[in-house]
Coordinates of C-alpha atoms and ligand atoms in Angstrom, one line a residue:
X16 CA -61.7 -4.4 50.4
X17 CA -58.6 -3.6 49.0
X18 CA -56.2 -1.0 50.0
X19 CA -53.3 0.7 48.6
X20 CA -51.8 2.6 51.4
X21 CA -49.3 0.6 53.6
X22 CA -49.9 -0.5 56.9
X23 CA -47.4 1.6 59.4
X24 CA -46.4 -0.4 61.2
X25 CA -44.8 -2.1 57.6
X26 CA -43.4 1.5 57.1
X27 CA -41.7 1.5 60.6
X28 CA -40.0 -1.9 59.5
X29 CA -38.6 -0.8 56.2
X30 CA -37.1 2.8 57.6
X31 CA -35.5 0.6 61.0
X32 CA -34.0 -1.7 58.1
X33 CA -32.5 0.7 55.8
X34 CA -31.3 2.9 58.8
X35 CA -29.5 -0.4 60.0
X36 CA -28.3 -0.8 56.8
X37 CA -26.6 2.9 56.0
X38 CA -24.6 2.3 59.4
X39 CA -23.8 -1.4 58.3
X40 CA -21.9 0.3 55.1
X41 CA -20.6 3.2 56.8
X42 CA -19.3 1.6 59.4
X43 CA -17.5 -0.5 57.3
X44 CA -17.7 -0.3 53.3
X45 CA -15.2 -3.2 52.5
X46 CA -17.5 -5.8 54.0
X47 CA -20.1 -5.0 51.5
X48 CA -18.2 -4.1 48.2
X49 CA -19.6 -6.0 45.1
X50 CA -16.9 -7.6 42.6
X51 CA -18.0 -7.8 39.9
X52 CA -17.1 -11.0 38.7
X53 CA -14.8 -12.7 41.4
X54 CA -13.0 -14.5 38.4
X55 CA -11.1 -11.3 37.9
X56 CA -8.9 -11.9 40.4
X57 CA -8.0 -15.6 39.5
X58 CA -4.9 -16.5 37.2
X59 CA -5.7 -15.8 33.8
X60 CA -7.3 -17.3 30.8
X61 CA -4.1 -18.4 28.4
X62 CA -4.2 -19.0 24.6
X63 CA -1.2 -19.2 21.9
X64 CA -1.1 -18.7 18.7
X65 CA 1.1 -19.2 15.7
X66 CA 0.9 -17.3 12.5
X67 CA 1.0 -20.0 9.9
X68 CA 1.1 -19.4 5.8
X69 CA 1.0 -21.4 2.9
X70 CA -2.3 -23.3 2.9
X71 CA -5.9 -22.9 3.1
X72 CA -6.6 -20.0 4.0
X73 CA -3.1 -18.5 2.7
X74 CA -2.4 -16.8 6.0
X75 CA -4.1 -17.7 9.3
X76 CA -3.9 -18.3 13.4
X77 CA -3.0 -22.0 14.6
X78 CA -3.5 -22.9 18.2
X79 CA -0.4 -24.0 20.4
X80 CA -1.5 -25.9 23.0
X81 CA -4.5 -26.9 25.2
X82 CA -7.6 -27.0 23.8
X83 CA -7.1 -24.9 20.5
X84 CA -3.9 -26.6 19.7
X85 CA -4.0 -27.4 16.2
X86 CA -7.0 -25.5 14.9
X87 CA -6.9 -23.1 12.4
X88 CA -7.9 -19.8 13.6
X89 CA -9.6 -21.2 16.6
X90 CA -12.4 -19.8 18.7
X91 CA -11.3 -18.2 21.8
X92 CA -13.4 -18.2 24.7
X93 CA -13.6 -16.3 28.2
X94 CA -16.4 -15.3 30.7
X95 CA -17.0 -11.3 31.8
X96 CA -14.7 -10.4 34.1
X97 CA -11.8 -12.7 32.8
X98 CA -7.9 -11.3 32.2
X99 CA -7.3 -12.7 28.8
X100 CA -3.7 -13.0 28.1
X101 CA -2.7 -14.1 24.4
X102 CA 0.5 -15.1 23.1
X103 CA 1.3 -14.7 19.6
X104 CA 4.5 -16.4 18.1
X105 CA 5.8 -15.4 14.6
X106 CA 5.6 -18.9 12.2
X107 CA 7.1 -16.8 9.5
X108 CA 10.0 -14.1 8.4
X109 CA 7.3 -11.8 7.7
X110 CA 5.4 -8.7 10.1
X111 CA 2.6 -9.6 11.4
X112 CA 0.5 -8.7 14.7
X113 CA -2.0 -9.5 17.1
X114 CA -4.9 -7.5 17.7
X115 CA -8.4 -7.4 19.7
X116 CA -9.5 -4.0 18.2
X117 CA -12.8 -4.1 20.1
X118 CA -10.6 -4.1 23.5
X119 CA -8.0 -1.5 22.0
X120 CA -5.2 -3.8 22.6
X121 CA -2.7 -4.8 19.8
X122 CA 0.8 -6.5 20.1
X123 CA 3.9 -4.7 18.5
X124 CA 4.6 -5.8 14.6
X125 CA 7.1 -9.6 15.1
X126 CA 9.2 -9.4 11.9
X127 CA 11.4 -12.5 12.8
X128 CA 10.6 -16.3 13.4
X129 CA 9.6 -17.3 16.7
X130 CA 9.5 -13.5 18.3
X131 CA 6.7 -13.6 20.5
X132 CA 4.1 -10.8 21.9
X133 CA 1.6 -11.4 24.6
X134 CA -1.7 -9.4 25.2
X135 CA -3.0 -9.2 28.5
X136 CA -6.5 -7.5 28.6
X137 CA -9.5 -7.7 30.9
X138 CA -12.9 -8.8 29.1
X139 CA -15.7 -6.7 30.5
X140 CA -18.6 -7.3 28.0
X141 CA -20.5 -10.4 26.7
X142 CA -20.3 -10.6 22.7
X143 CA -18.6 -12.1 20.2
X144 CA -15.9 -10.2 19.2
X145 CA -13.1 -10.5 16.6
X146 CA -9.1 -11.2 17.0
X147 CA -7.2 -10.6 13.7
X148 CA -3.4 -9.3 12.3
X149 CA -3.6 -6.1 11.8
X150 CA -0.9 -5.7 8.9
X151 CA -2.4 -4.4 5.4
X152 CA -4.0 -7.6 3.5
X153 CA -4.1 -10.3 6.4
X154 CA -7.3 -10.2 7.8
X155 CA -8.4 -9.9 4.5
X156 CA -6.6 -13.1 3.2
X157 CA -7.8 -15.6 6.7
X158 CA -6.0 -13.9 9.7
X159 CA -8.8 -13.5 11.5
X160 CA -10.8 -15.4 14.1
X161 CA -13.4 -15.0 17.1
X162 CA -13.4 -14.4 20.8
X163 CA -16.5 -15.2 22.6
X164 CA -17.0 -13.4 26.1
X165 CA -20.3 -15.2 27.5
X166 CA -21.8 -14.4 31.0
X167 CA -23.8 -11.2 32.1
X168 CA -22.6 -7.3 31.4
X169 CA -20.7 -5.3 34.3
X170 CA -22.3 -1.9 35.2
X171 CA -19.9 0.5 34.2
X172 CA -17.5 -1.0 31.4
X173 CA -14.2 -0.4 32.1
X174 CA -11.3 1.4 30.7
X175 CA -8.9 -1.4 28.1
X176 CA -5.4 -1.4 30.1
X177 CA -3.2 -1.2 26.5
X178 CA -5.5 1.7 24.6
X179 CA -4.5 1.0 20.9
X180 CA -2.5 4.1 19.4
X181 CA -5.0 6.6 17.8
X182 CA -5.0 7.3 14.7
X183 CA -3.5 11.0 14.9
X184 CA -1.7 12.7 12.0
X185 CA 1.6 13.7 13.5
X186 CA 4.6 11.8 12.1
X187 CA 7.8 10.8 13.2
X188 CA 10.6 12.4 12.6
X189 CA 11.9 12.3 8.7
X190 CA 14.3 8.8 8.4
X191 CA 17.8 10.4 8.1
X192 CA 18.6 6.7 5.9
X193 CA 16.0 8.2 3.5
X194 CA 17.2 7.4 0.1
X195 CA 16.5 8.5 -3.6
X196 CA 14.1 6.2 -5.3
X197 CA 13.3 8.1 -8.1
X198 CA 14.0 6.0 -11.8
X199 CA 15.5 7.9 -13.8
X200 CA 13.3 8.6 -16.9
X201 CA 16.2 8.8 -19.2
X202 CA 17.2 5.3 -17.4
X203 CA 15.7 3.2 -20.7
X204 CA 17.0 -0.1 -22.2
X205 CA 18.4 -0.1 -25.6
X206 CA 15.7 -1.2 -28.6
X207 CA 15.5 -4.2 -29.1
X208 CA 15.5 -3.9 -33.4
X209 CA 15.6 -6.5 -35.9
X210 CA 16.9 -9.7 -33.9
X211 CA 15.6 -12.7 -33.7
X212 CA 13.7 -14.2 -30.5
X213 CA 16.1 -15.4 -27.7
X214 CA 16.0 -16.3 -24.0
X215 CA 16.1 -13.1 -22.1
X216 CA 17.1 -13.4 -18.4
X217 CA 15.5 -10.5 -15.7
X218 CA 16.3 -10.5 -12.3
X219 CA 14.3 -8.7 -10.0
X220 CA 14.7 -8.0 -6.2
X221 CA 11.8 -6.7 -4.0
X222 CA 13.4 -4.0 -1.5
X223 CA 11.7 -2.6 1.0
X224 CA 13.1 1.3 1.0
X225 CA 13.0 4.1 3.4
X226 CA 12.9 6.8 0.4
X227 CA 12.4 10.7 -0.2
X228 CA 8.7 11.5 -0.4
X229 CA 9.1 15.1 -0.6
X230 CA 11.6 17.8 0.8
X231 CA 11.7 16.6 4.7
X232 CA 9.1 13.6 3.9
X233 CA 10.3 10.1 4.1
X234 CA 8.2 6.8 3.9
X235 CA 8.5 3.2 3.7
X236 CA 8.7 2.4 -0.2
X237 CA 8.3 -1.2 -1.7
X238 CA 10.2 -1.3 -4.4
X239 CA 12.1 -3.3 -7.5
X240 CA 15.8 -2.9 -7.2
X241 CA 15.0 0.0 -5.4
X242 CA 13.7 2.6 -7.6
X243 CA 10.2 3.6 -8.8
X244 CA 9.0 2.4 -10.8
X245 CA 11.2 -0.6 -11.3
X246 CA 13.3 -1.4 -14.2
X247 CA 12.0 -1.0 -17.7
X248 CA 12.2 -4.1 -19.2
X249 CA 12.6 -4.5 -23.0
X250 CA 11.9 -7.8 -25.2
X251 CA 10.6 -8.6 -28.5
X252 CA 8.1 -10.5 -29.5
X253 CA 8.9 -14.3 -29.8
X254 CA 10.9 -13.8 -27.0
X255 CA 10.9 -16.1 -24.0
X256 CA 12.0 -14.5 -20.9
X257 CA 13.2 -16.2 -17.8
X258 CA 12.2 -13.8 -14.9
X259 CA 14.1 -14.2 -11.8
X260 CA 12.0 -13.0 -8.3
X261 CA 13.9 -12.6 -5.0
X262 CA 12.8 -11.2 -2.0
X263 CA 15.6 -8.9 0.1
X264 CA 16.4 -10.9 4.0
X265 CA 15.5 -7.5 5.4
X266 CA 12.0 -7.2 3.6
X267 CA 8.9 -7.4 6.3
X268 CA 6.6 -9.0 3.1
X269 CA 6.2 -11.4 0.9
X270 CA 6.4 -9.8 -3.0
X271 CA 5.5 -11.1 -6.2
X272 CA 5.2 -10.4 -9.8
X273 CA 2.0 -10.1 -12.2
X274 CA 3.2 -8.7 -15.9
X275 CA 0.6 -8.2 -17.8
X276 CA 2.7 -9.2 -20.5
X277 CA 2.1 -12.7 -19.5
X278 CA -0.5 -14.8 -21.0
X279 CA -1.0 -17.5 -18.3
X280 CA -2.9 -17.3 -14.6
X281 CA -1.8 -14.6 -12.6
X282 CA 0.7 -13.0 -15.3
X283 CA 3.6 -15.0 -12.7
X284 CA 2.1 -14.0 -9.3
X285 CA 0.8 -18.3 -8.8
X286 CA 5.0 -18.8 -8.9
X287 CA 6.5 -16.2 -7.5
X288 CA 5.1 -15.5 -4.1
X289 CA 8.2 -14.9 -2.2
X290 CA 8.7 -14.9 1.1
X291 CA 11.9 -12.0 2.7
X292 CA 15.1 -14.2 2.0
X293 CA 13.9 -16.2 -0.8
X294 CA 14.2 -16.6 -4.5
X295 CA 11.3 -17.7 -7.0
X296 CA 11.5 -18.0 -11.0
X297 CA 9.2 -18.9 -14.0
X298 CA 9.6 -18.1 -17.9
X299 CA 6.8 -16.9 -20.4
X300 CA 6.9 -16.4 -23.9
X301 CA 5.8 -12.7 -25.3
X302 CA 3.0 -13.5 -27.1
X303 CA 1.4 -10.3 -27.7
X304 CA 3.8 -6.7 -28.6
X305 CA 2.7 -4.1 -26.2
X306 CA 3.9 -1.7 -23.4
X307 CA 2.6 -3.2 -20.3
X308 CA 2.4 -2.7 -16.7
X309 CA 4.0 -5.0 -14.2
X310 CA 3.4 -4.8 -10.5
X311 CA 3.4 -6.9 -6.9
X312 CA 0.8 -8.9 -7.1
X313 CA 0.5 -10.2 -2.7
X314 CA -1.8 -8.7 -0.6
X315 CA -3.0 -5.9 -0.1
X316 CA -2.3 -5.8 -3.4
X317 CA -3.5 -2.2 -3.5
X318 CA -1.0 -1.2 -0.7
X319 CA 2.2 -2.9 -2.3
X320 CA 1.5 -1.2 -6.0
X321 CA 1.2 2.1 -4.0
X322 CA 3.8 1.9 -1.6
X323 CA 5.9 1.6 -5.3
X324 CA 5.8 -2.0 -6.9
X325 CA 5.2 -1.1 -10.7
X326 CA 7.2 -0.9 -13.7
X327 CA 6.5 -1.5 -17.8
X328 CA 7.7 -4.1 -20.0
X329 CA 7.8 -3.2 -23.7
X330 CA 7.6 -6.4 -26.1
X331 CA 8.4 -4.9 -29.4
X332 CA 6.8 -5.8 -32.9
X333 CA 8.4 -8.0 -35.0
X334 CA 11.5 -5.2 -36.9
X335 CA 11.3 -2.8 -33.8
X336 CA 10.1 0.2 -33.2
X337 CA 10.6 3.2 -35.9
X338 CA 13.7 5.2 -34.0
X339 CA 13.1 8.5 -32.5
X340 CA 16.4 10.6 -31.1
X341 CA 15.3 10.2 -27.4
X342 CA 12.8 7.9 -25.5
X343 CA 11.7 8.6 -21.9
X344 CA 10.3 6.2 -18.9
X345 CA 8.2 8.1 -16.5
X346 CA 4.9 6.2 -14.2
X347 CA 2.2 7.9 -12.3
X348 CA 1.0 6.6 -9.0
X349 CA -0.6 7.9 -6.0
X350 CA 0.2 7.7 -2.3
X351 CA -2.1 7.4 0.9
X352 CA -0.8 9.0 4.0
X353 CA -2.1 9.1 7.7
X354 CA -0.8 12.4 7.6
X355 CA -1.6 15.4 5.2
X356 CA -0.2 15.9 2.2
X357 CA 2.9 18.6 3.2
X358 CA 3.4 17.4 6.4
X359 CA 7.1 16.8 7.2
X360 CA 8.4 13.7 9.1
X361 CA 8.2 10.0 8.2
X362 CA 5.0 9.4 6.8
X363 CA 2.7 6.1 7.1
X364 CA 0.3 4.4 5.2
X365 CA -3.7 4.6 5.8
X366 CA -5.1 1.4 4.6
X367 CA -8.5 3.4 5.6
X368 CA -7.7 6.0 3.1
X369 CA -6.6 3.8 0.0
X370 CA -10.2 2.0 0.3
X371 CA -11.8 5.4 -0.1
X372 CA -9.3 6.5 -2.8
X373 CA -8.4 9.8 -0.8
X374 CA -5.1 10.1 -1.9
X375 CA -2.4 12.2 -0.4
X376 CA 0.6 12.6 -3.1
X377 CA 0.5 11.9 -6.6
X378 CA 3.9 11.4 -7.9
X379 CA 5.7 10.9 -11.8
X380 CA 8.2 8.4 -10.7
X381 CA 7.6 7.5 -7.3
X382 CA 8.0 11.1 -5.2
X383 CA 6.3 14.2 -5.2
X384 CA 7.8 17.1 -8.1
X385 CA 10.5 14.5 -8.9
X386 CA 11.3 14.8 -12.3
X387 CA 10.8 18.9 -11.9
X388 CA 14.3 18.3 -10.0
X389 CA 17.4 19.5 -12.4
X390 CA 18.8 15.7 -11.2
X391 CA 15.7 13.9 -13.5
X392 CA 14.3 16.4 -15.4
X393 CA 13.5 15.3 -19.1
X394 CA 16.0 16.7 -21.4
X395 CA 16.2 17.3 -25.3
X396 CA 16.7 19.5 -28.3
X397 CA 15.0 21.6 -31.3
X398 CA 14.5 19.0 -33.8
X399 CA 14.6 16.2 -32.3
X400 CA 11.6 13.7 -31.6
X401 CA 10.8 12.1 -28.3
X402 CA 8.9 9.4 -27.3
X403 CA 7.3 8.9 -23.8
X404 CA 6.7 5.2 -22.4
X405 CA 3.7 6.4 -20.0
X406 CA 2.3 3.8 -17.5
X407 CA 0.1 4.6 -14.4
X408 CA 0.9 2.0 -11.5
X409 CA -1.7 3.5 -9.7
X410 CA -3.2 1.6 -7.9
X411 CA -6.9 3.4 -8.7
X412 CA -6.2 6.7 -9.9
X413 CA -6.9 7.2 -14.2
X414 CA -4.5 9.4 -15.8
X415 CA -5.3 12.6 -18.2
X416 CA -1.6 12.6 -19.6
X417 CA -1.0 15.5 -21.0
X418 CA 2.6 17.9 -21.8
X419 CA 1.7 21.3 -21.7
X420 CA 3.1 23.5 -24.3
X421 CA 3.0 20.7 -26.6
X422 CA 0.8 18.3 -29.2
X423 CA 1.2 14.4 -29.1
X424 CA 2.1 13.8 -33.0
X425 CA 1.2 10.3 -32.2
X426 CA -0.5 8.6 -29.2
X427 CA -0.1 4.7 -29.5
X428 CA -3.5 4.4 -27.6
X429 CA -4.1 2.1 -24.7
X430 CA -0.4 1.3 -25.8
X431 CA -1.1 -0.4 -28.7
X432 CA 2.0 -1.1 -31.1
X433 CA 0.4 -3.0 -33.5
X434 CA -2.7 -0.3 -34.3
X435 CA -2.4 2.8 -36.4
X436 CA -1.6 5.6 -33.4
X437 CA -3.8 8.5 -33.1
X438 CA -2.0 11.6 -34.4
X439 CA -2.5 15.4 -33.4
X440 CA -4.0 14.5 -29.7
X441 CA -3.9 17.3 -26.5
X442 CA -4.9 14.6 -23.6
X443 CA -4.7 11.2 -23.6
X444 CA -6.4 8.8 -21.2
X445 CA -4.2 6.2 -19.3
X446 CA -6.2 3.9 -16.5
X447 CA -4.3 2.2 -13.6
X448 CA -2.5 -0.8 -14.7
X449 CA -2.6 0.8 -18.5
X450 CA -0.2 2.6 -20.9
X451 CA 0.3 4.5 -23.5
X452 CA 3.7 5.5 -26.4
X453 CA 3.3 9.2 -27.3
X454 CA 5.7 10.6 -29.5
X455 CA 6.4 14.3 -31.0
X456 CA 8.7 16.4 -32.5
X457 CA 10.5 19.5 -30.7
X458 CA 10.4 22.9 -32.6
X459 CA 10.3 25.2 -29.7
X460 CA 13.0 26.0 -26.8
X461 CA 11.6 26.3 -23.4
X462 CA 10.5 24.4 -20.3
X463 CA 7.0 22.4 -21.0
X464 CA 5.3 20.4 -18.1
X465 CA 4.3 17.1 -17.6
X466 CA 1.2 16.6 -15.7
X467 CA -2.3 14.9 -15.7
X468 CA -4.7 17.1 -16.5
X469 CA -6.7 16.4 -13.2
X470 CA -4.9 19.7 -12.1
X471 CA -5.3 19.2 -8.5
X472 CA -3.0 16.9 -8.2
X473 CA -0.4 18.8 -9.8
X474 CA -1.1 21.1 -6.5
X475 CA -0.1 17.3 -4.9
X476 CA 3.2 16.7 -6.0
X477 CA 2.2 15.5 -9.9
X478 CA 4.3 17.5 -12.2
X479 CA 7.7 16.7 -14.1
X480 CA 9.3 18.9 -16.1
X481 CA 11.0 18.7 -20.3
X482 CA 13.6 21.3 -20.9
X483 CA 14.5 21.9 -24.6
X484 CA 17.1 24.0 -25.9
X485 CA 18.0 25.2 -29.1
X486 CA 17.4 28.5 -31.3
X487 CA 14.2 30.6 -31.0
X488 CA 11.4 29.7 -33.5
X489 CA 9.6 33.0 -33.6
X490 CA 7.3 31.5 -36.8
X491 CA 6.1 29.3 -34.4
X492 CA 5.9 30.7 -31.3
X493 CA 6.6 34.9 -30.8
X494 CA 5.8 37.4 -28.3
X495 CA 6.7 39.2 -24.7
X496 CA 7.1 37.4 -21.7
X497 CA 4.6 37.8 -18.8
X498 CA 5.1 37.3 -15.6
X499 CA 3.8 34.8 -13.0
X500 CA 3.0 31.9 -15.8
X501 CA 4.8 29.7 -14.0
X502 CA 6.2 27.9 -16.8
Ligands
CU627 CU1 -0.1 -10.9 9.4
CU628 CU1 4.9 -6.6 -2.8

């Protein structure tokens, strides 16, 4: 016969132990405290890495020592309850860092060779989890590699001893070094005209700049010779040009070069990734007339072109290009912030935001409202014909160029020299890594403005401003003055 009520004499037993019991861990707690893993208070589990560039993959982990040394982006492996402590050692003169983001801990940027930064973290979950560099572009170009945690999960996980800095949109304080890096967009080569083809030398030096942003806004510009965009480069077709890359000792990056000017792989990035320090070079021959778009071509590609690497090359047509009385460089690109657009301080870049195109500032000439400044305003007369040499670095943000106030004559579309232009045009579409050579004639004084017509992002910094002076031209344009146009 079976029976489901215990026998109480059983009962009796069980109370009289657990009463025992309760006095046992009362009477003296430490005795009976569970670790959870008694590894945790052994001597660590060590591992050092290198950062190592150059091969396959193009940047990557190498183990120093023990039982990684050697190996490419090894596998790292500790049990639950482990202190993990990792030791990174810079290979190159370049940033990079060290970090276990599912642990929350990350090492300092190492900018020099041989600095070192250790990690010391306690591992309190099984899994396999992922160690990487954190700077924009590594992890995506082989610094990356696993840490695998086996044994059984702790009760209550426990709190990461170096919590990674949150993401939170204050800024530090605005860089008092904080230089100018607008270009000029009066700053324009000479033509070229009726010569013959020749060997034409450019040097170009990749600077890493703390610039002017905005009123009270700094941030860490990549630039050529120090300005954005970079130099406007002017050949003809038939030339050959010998292009000269160095990288400035203080940079934190490698830079490179893609024109797209170039016909061959790349456009020069496969001979001119340059490490801070170092000088690279290569010549092409213009094959094809054009206005085109140069830019850094290392990754995060994305991240150099918007920090500021960009610039155009013209290659003329054979005899030149007809003359106007004043010619004009300006570039649009767009800017990804942590912080808000208007927030004062020194701003920093959000890789997170440039993959979602969420853009901050959009700027004519590399900061926000620069060319609406009296210092690089465009200037010019009644009568007189200008011609704008309008890229968009980018890097994903299309253009809807437009001057308002005024009628493109001529639009060279998609910056083609050797097609008839399209004349009488309001807007003209530019995409990222594109151009475009619109021309027109001045008949009316005043102040017209340079924007895209995506008007939000004149509200964004996007705006740059042609004064024109001369004698009222009240056939063309009469009346009173209103106020609160804001032109
Ligand atoms: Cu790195
Ligand atoms: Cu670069």
């Amino acid at each position: 016969m079976k029976s489901s009520s215990i026998n109480p004499n059983v009962f009796s037993a069980i109370l009289l132990f657990f009463a025992v019991f309760t006095v046992i861990l009362i009477a003296s707690p430490v005795s009976v405290r569970i670790e959870p893993n008694q590894s945790a208070a052994q001597s660590p589990i060590e591992y050092t890495l290198r950062t190592i560039m150059g091969q396959q993959p193009p940047m990557a982990f190498i183990g120093v020592g023990g039982s990684i040394d050697g190996l490419i982006n090894p596998e790292l492996k500790a049990e639950v309850g482990d202190t993990v402590r990792l030791t990174l050692i810079n290979g190159d003169p370049v940033a990079h860092d060290l970090a276990v983001p599912d642990f929350g801990v990350k090492t300092p940027q190492l900018l020099k060779v041989d600095e070192t930064a250790t990690l010391e973290f306690v591992v309190d979950r099984p899994g396999s989890f992922t160690y990487l560099c954190d700077i924009p572009g590594h992890k995506e170009v082989g610094m990356i590699g696993q840490l695998t945690i086996t044994g059984e999960a702790t009760g209550a996980p426990q709190v990461a001893m170096q919590p990674m800095a949150q993401m939170i949109p204050t800024a530090a304080p605005v860089d008092p070094a904080a230089v100018s890096i607008v270009h000029s967009p009066s700053d324009v080569p000479a033509p070229v005209g009726d010569r013959a083809p020749t060997l034409v030398r450019v040097d170009l030096v990749a600077q890493e700049v703390s610039g002017l942003l905005a009123d009270g806004t700094s941030y860490t510009y990549f630039t050529f010779n120090g300005t954005v965009p970079g130099p406007m480069i002017r050949v003809r077709v038939g030339d050959t040009v010998e292009l000269h890359m160095k990288n400035d000792i203080g940079s934190g990056f490698v830079h490179s070069i893609d024109l797209h000017a170039v016909t061959g792989p790349g456009g020069g990035a496969v001979f001119t990734q340059t490490k801070p320090g170092e000088e690279t070079a290569f010549t092409f021959e213009a094959l094809n007339p054009g206005l085109y778009v140069y830019h850094c071509a290392t990754p995060s590609v994305a991240h150099h072109i918007t920090s500021g690497m960009y610039g155009l090359i013209l290659v003329e047509p054979v005899g030149g290009l007809p003359p106007v009385d004043r010619e004009f460089y300006v570039m649009q690109g767009e800017m990804y912030t942590v912080q808000p657009f208007g927030t004062a301080g020194h701003l920093d870049f959000s890789h997170e935001k440039m993959l979602d195109e969420q853009a901050e500032y959009f700027t004519f000439n590399g900061a926000a409202g620069a060319l609406t400044a009296d210092a690089y305003a465009l200037r010019a007369n009644v009568g007189e014909t200008v011609r704008i040499f309008f890229g968009v670095g980018g890097p994903n943000a299309t253009s809807s160029f437009h001057v308002i106030g005024e009628i493109f004559d001529r639009v060279y579309e998609q910056a083609s020299l050797t097609s008839d232009p399209l004349t009488n045009v309001q807007t003209t579409t530019v995409p990222p890594g594109g151009a475009t050579m619109v021309e027109f004639r001045l008949e009316v004084p005043g102040r017209y403005i340079l924007v895209d017509h995506a008007l939000s992002r004149l509200e964004r910094g996007l705006a740059g401003y042609l004064y024109v002076e001369g004698e009222p031209n009240i056939t063309v344009f009469d009346g009173e003055m209103t106020a609160g146009s804001g032109h």
